[in-house]
Amino acid sequence: MLGLLDQGGNLKVGVIVNPVAGGGRMARMWPGFEAALRHRLGPLEVAFTTRQGEGRALAAQLVGDGVDLLIAAGGDGTVGEVVDGLLSQGEAARSVELGIAPVGTGADLARTLKLGVDASAIAARIADSPARPVDAGLIECVGDDGRPVIRHFINIASIGISADIAFAVNASAKRLLPGKLLFAWHTLKELARLQAPHLVLRVDGKEVFCGASPLVAVANNHSFAGGMRIAPDALMDDGVFDVVTVRDAGRLSLIRALRRVYDGSHRNLDICSFARGRHIEVETPAGLVGLEADGETTGFLPARISILAGAIRLRA
């Protein structure tokens, strides 16, 4: 595919900006991003989010307006919302490319892609990189009102304690802490009061786990929660999820194991099991067990999670 600047200047570019991303850092950094993006890409159609979840509707609107390139300016949650809004448009989304201008709390996707935060470098990378297909995920679960919820994601979806941690981080008054410390602090708090639910997990129709588990991660990428390498071998373009199940071993054992998630050495612990597959089902006989996707709370079990191979054309 030709580079963006070789397309006759006819490229239509939309940008969705989350000004509160990274504890408000995006609001301060956006003028630099905007100048760099306009310099490399030309005119921009810019939309700002004003509340959590609004990025989905804005992305769908820009796709409907015929953008060729859609840039998510924010953190993992912002990218997740933009991906959800993009893929919700079905066939119209196939011709739209995705770019990322990252400033966020966890920044796991940006870390994986080695994007950095230099505005000029990011603009140049979006302008000059050929789009490549990467996978996305589709979640079917239920909302707190019992109604069906459908949500797309690009990084990791997870079940159990991680949903409580995501909610706590997003509601935290300590957002000025570095992302890794913020996630670690709330992880320890949630582990201290953990009561692991009973889960039944099926991968491609086969039951692979039945028992008490604080966490199941369905990973399209290897890290979440500010640098936890929960699925060390996960790739974004291999057409399958890496599924990580943590067996309940008591609060103290789980707290001791936490540090090993940051370097991926938890793969050697007998409380962790790994599987790979395209279609994931998770159920529980317990009460409300939550899900999160791309760092945002999503819904509750039961859930079906399916891979969408090559669904995103990523320019990064």
Short mmCIF file of C-alpha atoms in Angstrom, two decimals:
data_model
loop_
_atom_site.label_atom_id
_atom_site.label_comp_id
_atom_site.label_asym_id
_atom_site.label_seq_id
_atom_site.Cartn_x
_atom_site.Cartn_y
_atom_site.Cartn_z
CA MET A 1 0.00 0.00 0.00
CA LEU A 2 1.25 3.50 -0.78
CA GLY A 3 2.24 5.74 2.10
CA LEU A 4 -0.32 8.23 3.28
CA LEU A 5 1.45 11.17 1.68
CA ASP A 6 1.47 9.41 -1.68
CA GLN A 7 -2.29 9.20 -1.95
CA GLY A 8 -2.86 12.50 -3.71
CA GLY A 9 -3.74 14.43 -0.59
CA ASN A 10 -7.25 12.99 -0.65
CA LEU A 11 -7.01 11.03 2.58
CA LYS A 12 -9.73 11.88 5.08
CA VAL A 13 -8.40 11.69 8.64
CA GLY A 14 -10.46 11.64 11.81
CA VAL A 15 -9.07 11.91 15.35
CA ILE A 16 -10.84 11.07 18.59
CA VAL A 17 -9.17 12.77 21.55
CA ASN A 18 -9.72 11.84 25.18
CA PRO A 19 -8.48 14.94 27.02
CA VAL A 20 -8.52 13.27 30.46
CA ALA A 21 -6.37 10.31 29.35
CA GLY A 22 -3.28 9.81 31.48
CA GLY A 23 -4.72 11.83 34.35
CA GLY A 24 -5.23 14.84 32.06
CA ARG A 25 -1.88 14.69 30.30
CA MET A 26 -3.53 14.37 26.88
CA ALA A 27 -5.19 17.77 27.30
CA ARG A 28 -1.77 19.30 27.84
CA MET A 29 -0.07 17.33 25.07
CA TRP A 30 -2.79 17.53 22.43
CA PRO A 31 -1.63 20.84 20.83
CA GLY A 32 1.74 19.24 20.06
CA PHE A 33 0.08 16.09 18.71
CA GLU A 34 -2.33 18.14 16.62
CA ALA A 35 0.43 20.23 15.05
CA ALA A 36 2.53 17.16 14.26
CA LEU A 37 -0.40 15.22 12.80
CA ARG A 38 -1.54 18.15 10.64
CA HIS A 39 2.01 18.62 9.40
CA ARG A 40 2.28 15.02 8.24
CA LEU A 41 -1.33 14.20 7.34
CA GLY A 42 -3.00 17.47 6.39
CA PRO A 43 -6.50 18.47 7.55
CA LEU A 44 -7.97 16.62 10.52
CA GLU A 45 -11.54 16.10 11.64
CA VAL A 46 -11.19 16.20 15.43
CA ALA A 47 -13.73 15.07 18.04
CA PHE A 48 -13.23 15.24 21.83
CA THR A 49 -14.77 12.80 24.27
CA THR A 50 -16.56 14.28 27.27
CA ARG A 51 -17.38 11.08 29.15
CA GLN A 52 -16.38 7.43 29.35
CA GLY A 53 -17.77 5.40 26.46
CA GLU A 54 -18.34 8.32 24.13
CA GLY A 55 -15.45 7.29 21.89
CA ARG A 56 -17.57 4.43 20.49
CA ALA A 57 -20.27 6.72 19.12
CA LEU A 58 -17.74 9.25 17.84
CA ALA A 59 -15.81 6.52 16.02
CA ALA A 60 -18.98 5.16 14.44
CA GLN A 61 -19.92 8.68 13.35
CA LEU A 62 -16.54 9.32 11.74
CA VAL A 63 -16.64 5.99 9.92
CA GLY A 64 -20.09 6.95 8.67
CA ASP A 65 -18.63 10.26 7.49
CA GLY A 66 -16.19 8.33 5.31
CA VAL A 67 -12.83 8.72 7.05
CA ASP A 68 -9.96 6.68 5.64
CA LEU A 69 -7.79 6.87 8.75
CA LEU A 70 -9.11 6.98 12.33
CA ILE A 71 -6.66 7.98 15.08
CA ALA A 72 -7.31 7.27 18.76
CA ALA A 73 -5.57 9.89 20.92
CA GLY A 74 -5.58 8.59 24.48
CA GLY A 75 -4.91 5.47 26.50
CA ASP A 76 -5.84 1.81 26.11
CA GLY A 77 -9.43 2.52 27.06
CA THR A 78 -9.73 5.19 24.37
CA VAL A 79 -8.26 2.84 21.76
CA GLY A 80 -10.67 0.14 22.87
CA GLU A 81 -13.65 2.45 22.50
CA VAL A 82 -12.52 3.57 19.05
CA VAL A 83 -12.01 -0.05 17.96
CA ASP A 84 -15.47 -0.94 19.26
CA GLY A 85 -17.09 1.95 17.40
CA LEU A 86 -15.11 1.17 14.24
CA LEU A 87 -15.94 -2.53 14.12
CA SER A 88 -19.58 -1.91 14.99
CA GLN A 89 -19.91 -0.44 11.50
CA GLY A 90 -19.42 -3.79 9.80
CA GLU A 91 -18.47 -3.69 6.14
CA ALA A 92 -17.81 0.07 6.24
CA ALA A 93 -14.97 -0.54 8.70
CA ARG A 94 -12.97 -2.73 6.33
CA SER A 95 -11.49 0.22 4.43
CA VAL A 96 -10.64 2.30 7.53
CA GLU A 97 -7.15 2.22 9.00
CA LEU A 98 -6.41 2.76 12.70
CA GLY A 99 -3.67 4.97 14.15
CA ILE A 100 -2.74 5.53 17.81
CA ALA A 101 -1.45 8.68 19.52
CA PRO A 102 -0.88 7.24 22.99
CA VAL A 103 -1.13 8.98 26.34
CA GLY A 104 -2.71 6.85 29.06
CA THR A 105 -2.53 5.32 32.52
CA GLY A 106 -1.70 1.73 31.61
CA ALA A 107 -0.38 2.30 28.06
CA ASP A 108 0.05 -1.44 27.52
CA LEU A 109 -0.83 -1.38 23.83
CA ALA A 110 1.54 1.53 23.17
CA ARG A 111 4.27 -0.27 25.11
CA THR A 112 3.84 -3.39 22.99
CA LEU A 113 3.97 -1.37 19.77
CA LYS A 114 6.95 0.66 21.07
CA LEU A 115 5.21 3.91 20.17
CA GLY A 116 6.69 6.26 22.77
CA VAL A 117 5.10 9.66 23.40
CA ASP A 118 7.02 11.94 21.04
CA ALA A 119 4.39 13.66 18.90
CA SER A 120 6.57 14.15 15.83
CA ALA A 121 7.77 10.54 15.86
CA ILE A 122 4.25 9.20 16.29
CA ALA A 123 2.89 11.38 13.47
CA ALA A 124 5.71 10.25 11.19
CA ARG A 125 5.08 6.62 12.05
CA ILE A 126 1.37 6.89 11.31
CA ALA A 127 2.11 8.70 8.05
CA ASP A 128 4.83 6.37 6.79
CA SER A 129 3.99 2.92 8.12
CA PRO A 130 2.04 0.52 5.91
CA ALA A 131 -1.16 -0.71 7.48
CA ARG A 132 -0.97 -4.28 8.75
CA PRO A 133 -3.81 -6.57 9.79
CA VAL A 134 -4.13 -7.36 13.49
CA ASP A 135 -6.77 -9.34 15.33
CA ALA A 136 -9.57 -8.04 17.51
CA GLY A 137 -11.97 -9.71 19.93
CA LEU A 138 -15.74 -9.77 20.23
CA ILE A 139 -17.38 -10.11 23.65
CA GLU A 140 -20.99 -11.16 24.18
CA CYS A 141 -22.01 -10.81 27.82
CA VAL A 142 -24.73 -9.17 29.93
CA GLY A 143 -25.05 -5.73 31.49
CA ASP A 144 -25.98 -4.96 35.08
CA ASP A 145 -29.58 -4.70 33.89
CA GLY A 146 -29.47 -8.22 32.45
CA ARG A 147 -29.59 -7.04 28.85
CA PRO A 148 -27.14 -8.34 26.22
CA VAL A 149 -23.87 -6.43 25.77
CA ILE A 150 -21.71 -6.69 22.64
CA ARG A 151 -18.24 -5.18 22.78
CA HIS A 152 -15.11 -5.33 20.62
CA PHE A 153 -11.59 -5.07 22.01
CA ILE A 154 -8.02 -5.06 20.73
CA ASN A 155 -5.74 -5.84 23.70
CA ILE A 156 -7.01 -8.10 26.52
CA ALA A 157 -10.37 -9.02 27.99
CA SER A 158 -10.39 -10.50 31.47
CA ILE A 159 -12.78 -11.84 34.06
CA GLY A 160 -12.86 -11.63 37.83
CA ILE A 161 -10.60 -9.49 40.01
CA SER A 162 -9.28 -7.55 37.00
CA ALA A 163 -12.70 -6.02 36.40
CA ASP A 164 -12.76 -4.78 40.00
CA ILE A 165 -9.23 -3.39 39.57
CA ALA A 166 -10.16 -1.62 36.32
CA PHE A 167 -13.17 -0.02 37.99
CA ALA A 168 -11.08 1.10 40.97
CA VAL A 169 -8.30 2.53 38.80
CA ASN A 170 -10.71 4.48 36.61
CA ALA A 171 -12.49 5.87 39.69
CA SER A 172 -9.27 6.57 41.59
CA ALA A 173 -8.40 9.95 43.05
CA LYS A 174 -4.71 8.95 42.73
CA ARG A 175 -4.53 9.16 38.94
CA LEU A 176 -1.33 11.23 39.18
CA LEU A 177 0.57 8.12 40.23
CA PRO A 178 2.52 6.37 37.44
CA GLY A 179 0.32 3.78 35.75
CA LYS A 180 2.31 0.77 36.97
CA LEU A 181 2.13 1.91 40.60
CA LEU A 182 -1.55 2.79 40.34
CA PHE A 183 -2.47 -0.64 39.00
CA ALA A 184 -0.19 -2.40 41.51
CA TRP A 185 -1.75 -0.48 44.42
CA HIS A 186 -5.32 -1.36 43.45
CA THR A 187 -4.34 -4.95 42.64
CA LEU A 188 -3.02 -5.39 46.17
CA LYS A 189 -6.15 -3.80 47.63
CA GLU A 190 -8.44 -6.12 45.66
CA LEU A 191 -6.33 -9.19 46.46
CA ALA A 192 -6.57 -8.39 50.16
CA ARG A 193 -10.36 -8.80 50.08
CA LEU A 194 -10.58 -11.41 47.35
CA GLN A 195 -13.21 -14.13 47.30
CA ALA A 196 -12.53 -16.06 44.11
CA PRO A 197 -15.70 -17.11 42.25
CA HIS A 198 -16.35 -20.55 40.79
CA LEU A 199 -15.84 -20.43 37.02
CA VAL A 200 -16.37 -22.85 34.16
CA LEU A 201 -14.10 -22.17 31.17
CA ARG A 202 -14.40 -23.68 27.71
CA VAL A 203 -11.94 -23.12 24.87
CA ASP A 204 -13.16 -24.05 21.38
CA GLY A 205 -15.95 -26.10 22.98
CA LYS A 206 -13.72 -28.09 25.35
CA GLU A 207 -13.93 -27.56 29.11
CA VAL A 208 -10.43 -26.68 30.32
CA PHE A 209 -11.16 -25.41 33.84
CA CYS A 210 -13.86 -25.76 36.47
CA GLY A 211 -13.19 -24.36 39.92
CA ALA A 212 -12.44 -21.27 41.97
CA SER A 213 -10.45 -18.68 40.03
CA PRO A 214 -9.69 -15.02 40.71
CA LEU A 215 -8.77 -14.32 37.08
CA VAL A 216 -9.20 -15.54 33.52
CA ALA A 217 -7.46 -13.45 30.85
CA VAL A 218 -8.36 -13.76 27.17
CA ALA A 219 -5.36 -12.17 25.53
CA ASN A 220 -4.82 -10.75 22.07
CA ASN A 221 -1.65 -9.10 23.38
CA HIS A 222 0.77 -10.03 26.13
CA SER A 223 0.38 -7.28 28.75
CA PHE A 224 -2.27 -5.34 30.64
CA ALA A 225 -2.71 -3.41 33.91
CA GLY A 226 0.33 -1.18 33.51
CA GLY A 227 2.87 -3.74 32.33
CA MET A 228 1.73 -7.11 33.72
CA ARG A 229 2.84 -9.71 31.14
CA ILE A 230 -0.11 -11.95 31.83
CA ALA A 231 0.14 -13.79 28.48
CA PRO A 232 3.85 -13.70 27.59
CA ASP A 233 3.50 -15.45 24.23
CA ALA A 234 0.38 -13.70 22.91
CA LEU A 235 0.59 -12.12 19.46
CA MET A 236 -1.83 -9.65 17.89
CA ASP A 237 -1.76 -11.21 14.44
CA ASP A 238 -1.83 -15.01 14.92
CA GLY A 239 -5.59 -15.53 14.74
CA VAL A 240 -5.98 -17.03 18.24
CA PHE A 241 -6.29 -15.91 21.84
CA ASP A 242 -3.89 -16.92 24.59
CA VAL A 243 -6.09 -17.82 27.56
CA VAL A 244 -4.60 -17.63 31.05
CA THR A 245 -6.39 -19.07 34.08
CA VAL A 246 -5.24 -18.41 37.64
CA ARG A 247 -6.38 -20.99 40.18
CA ASP A 248 -7.36 -19.76 43.63
CA ALA A 249 -4.48 -20.44 46.01
CA GLY A 250 -5.34 -18.06 48.84
CA ARG A 251 -4.65 -14.37 49.18
CA LEU A 252 -1.07 -14.60 50.45
CA SER A 253 0.05 -16.98 47.70
CA LEU A 254 -1.52 -14.77 45.05
CA ILE A 255 0.11 -11.65 46.48
CA ARG A 256 3.51 -13.40 46.49
CA ALA A 257 2.98 -14.46 42.88
CA LEU A 258 2.05 -10.95 41.73
CA ARG A 259 5.61 -9.73 41.10
CA ARG A 260 6.21 -12.65 38.73
CA VAL A 261 3.47 -11.46 36.38
CA TYR A 262 5.56 -8.41 35.46
CA ASP A 263 8.31 -10.48 33.84
CA GLY A 264 6.14 -13.38 32.69
CA SER A 265 7.77 -15.94 34.99
CA HIS A 266 4.35 -16.83 36.45
CA ARG A 267 4.14 -19.26 33.52
CA ASN A 268 6.17 -21.63 35.71
CA LEU A 269 3.71 -21.53 38.63
CA ASP A 270 1.35 -24.46 39.09
CA ILE A 271 -1.51 -22.08 39.91
CA CYS A 272 -1.46 -20.76 36.31
CA SER A 273 -2.63 -22.66 33.26
CA PHE A 274 -2.47 -21.65 29.60
CA ALA A 275 -4.53 -22.52 26.53
CA ARG A 276 -5.03 -21.17 23.04
CA GLY A 277 -8.20 -20.90 21.00
CA ARG A 278 -10.59 -18.88 18.91
CA HIS A 279 -13.84 -19.18 20.86
CA ILE A 280 -13.98 -18.79 24.64
CA GLU A 281 -16.94 -19.35 26.95
CA VAL A 282 -16.99 -18.52 30.66
CA GLU A 283 -19.87 -19.20 33.03
CA THR A 284 -20.41 -19.06 36.76
CA PRO A 285 -23.03 -20.32 39.23
CA ALA A 286 -22.02 -17.44 41.49
CA GLY A 287 -23.54 -13.96 41.52
CA LEU A 288 -22.31 -11.08 39.38
CA VAL A 289 -18.79 -11.76 38.11
CA GLY A 290 -17.48 -8.87 36.06
CA LEU A 291 -15.49 -8.48 32.85
CA GLU A 292 -13.17 -5.76 31.65
CA ALA A 293 -11.80 -5.14 28.18
CA ASP A 294 -8.95 -2.80 27.27
CA GLY A 295 -8.98 -1.49 30.84
CA GLU A 296 -12.69 -0.59 30.92
CA THR A 297 -15.44 -2.44 32.77
CA THR A 298 -17.69 -4.13 30.24
CA GLY A 299 -20.36 -6.39 31.77
CA PHE A 300 -20.92 -9.68 33.58
CA LEU A 301 -20.89 -13.42 33.02
CA PRO A 302 -21.91 -15.54 31.21
CA ALA A 303 -19.69 -14.47 28.33
CA ARG A 304 -18.65 -15.64 24.88
CA ILE A 305 -15.44 -14.18 23.45
CA SER A 306 -14.49 -14.75 19.82
CA ILE A 307 -11.41 -13.84 17.80
CA LEU A 308 -11.85 -11.60 14.75
CA ALA A 309 -8.74 -12.46 12.78
CA GLY A 310 -7.24 -9.54 10.86
CA ALA A 311 -10.21 -7.30 11.62
CA ILE A 312 -8.14 -4.15 12.25
CA ARG A 313 -5.82 -2.47 9.73
CA LEU A 314 -3.31 -0.94 12.12
CA ARG A 315 -0.95 1.84 11.06
CA ALA A 316 1.57 2.01 13.88
#
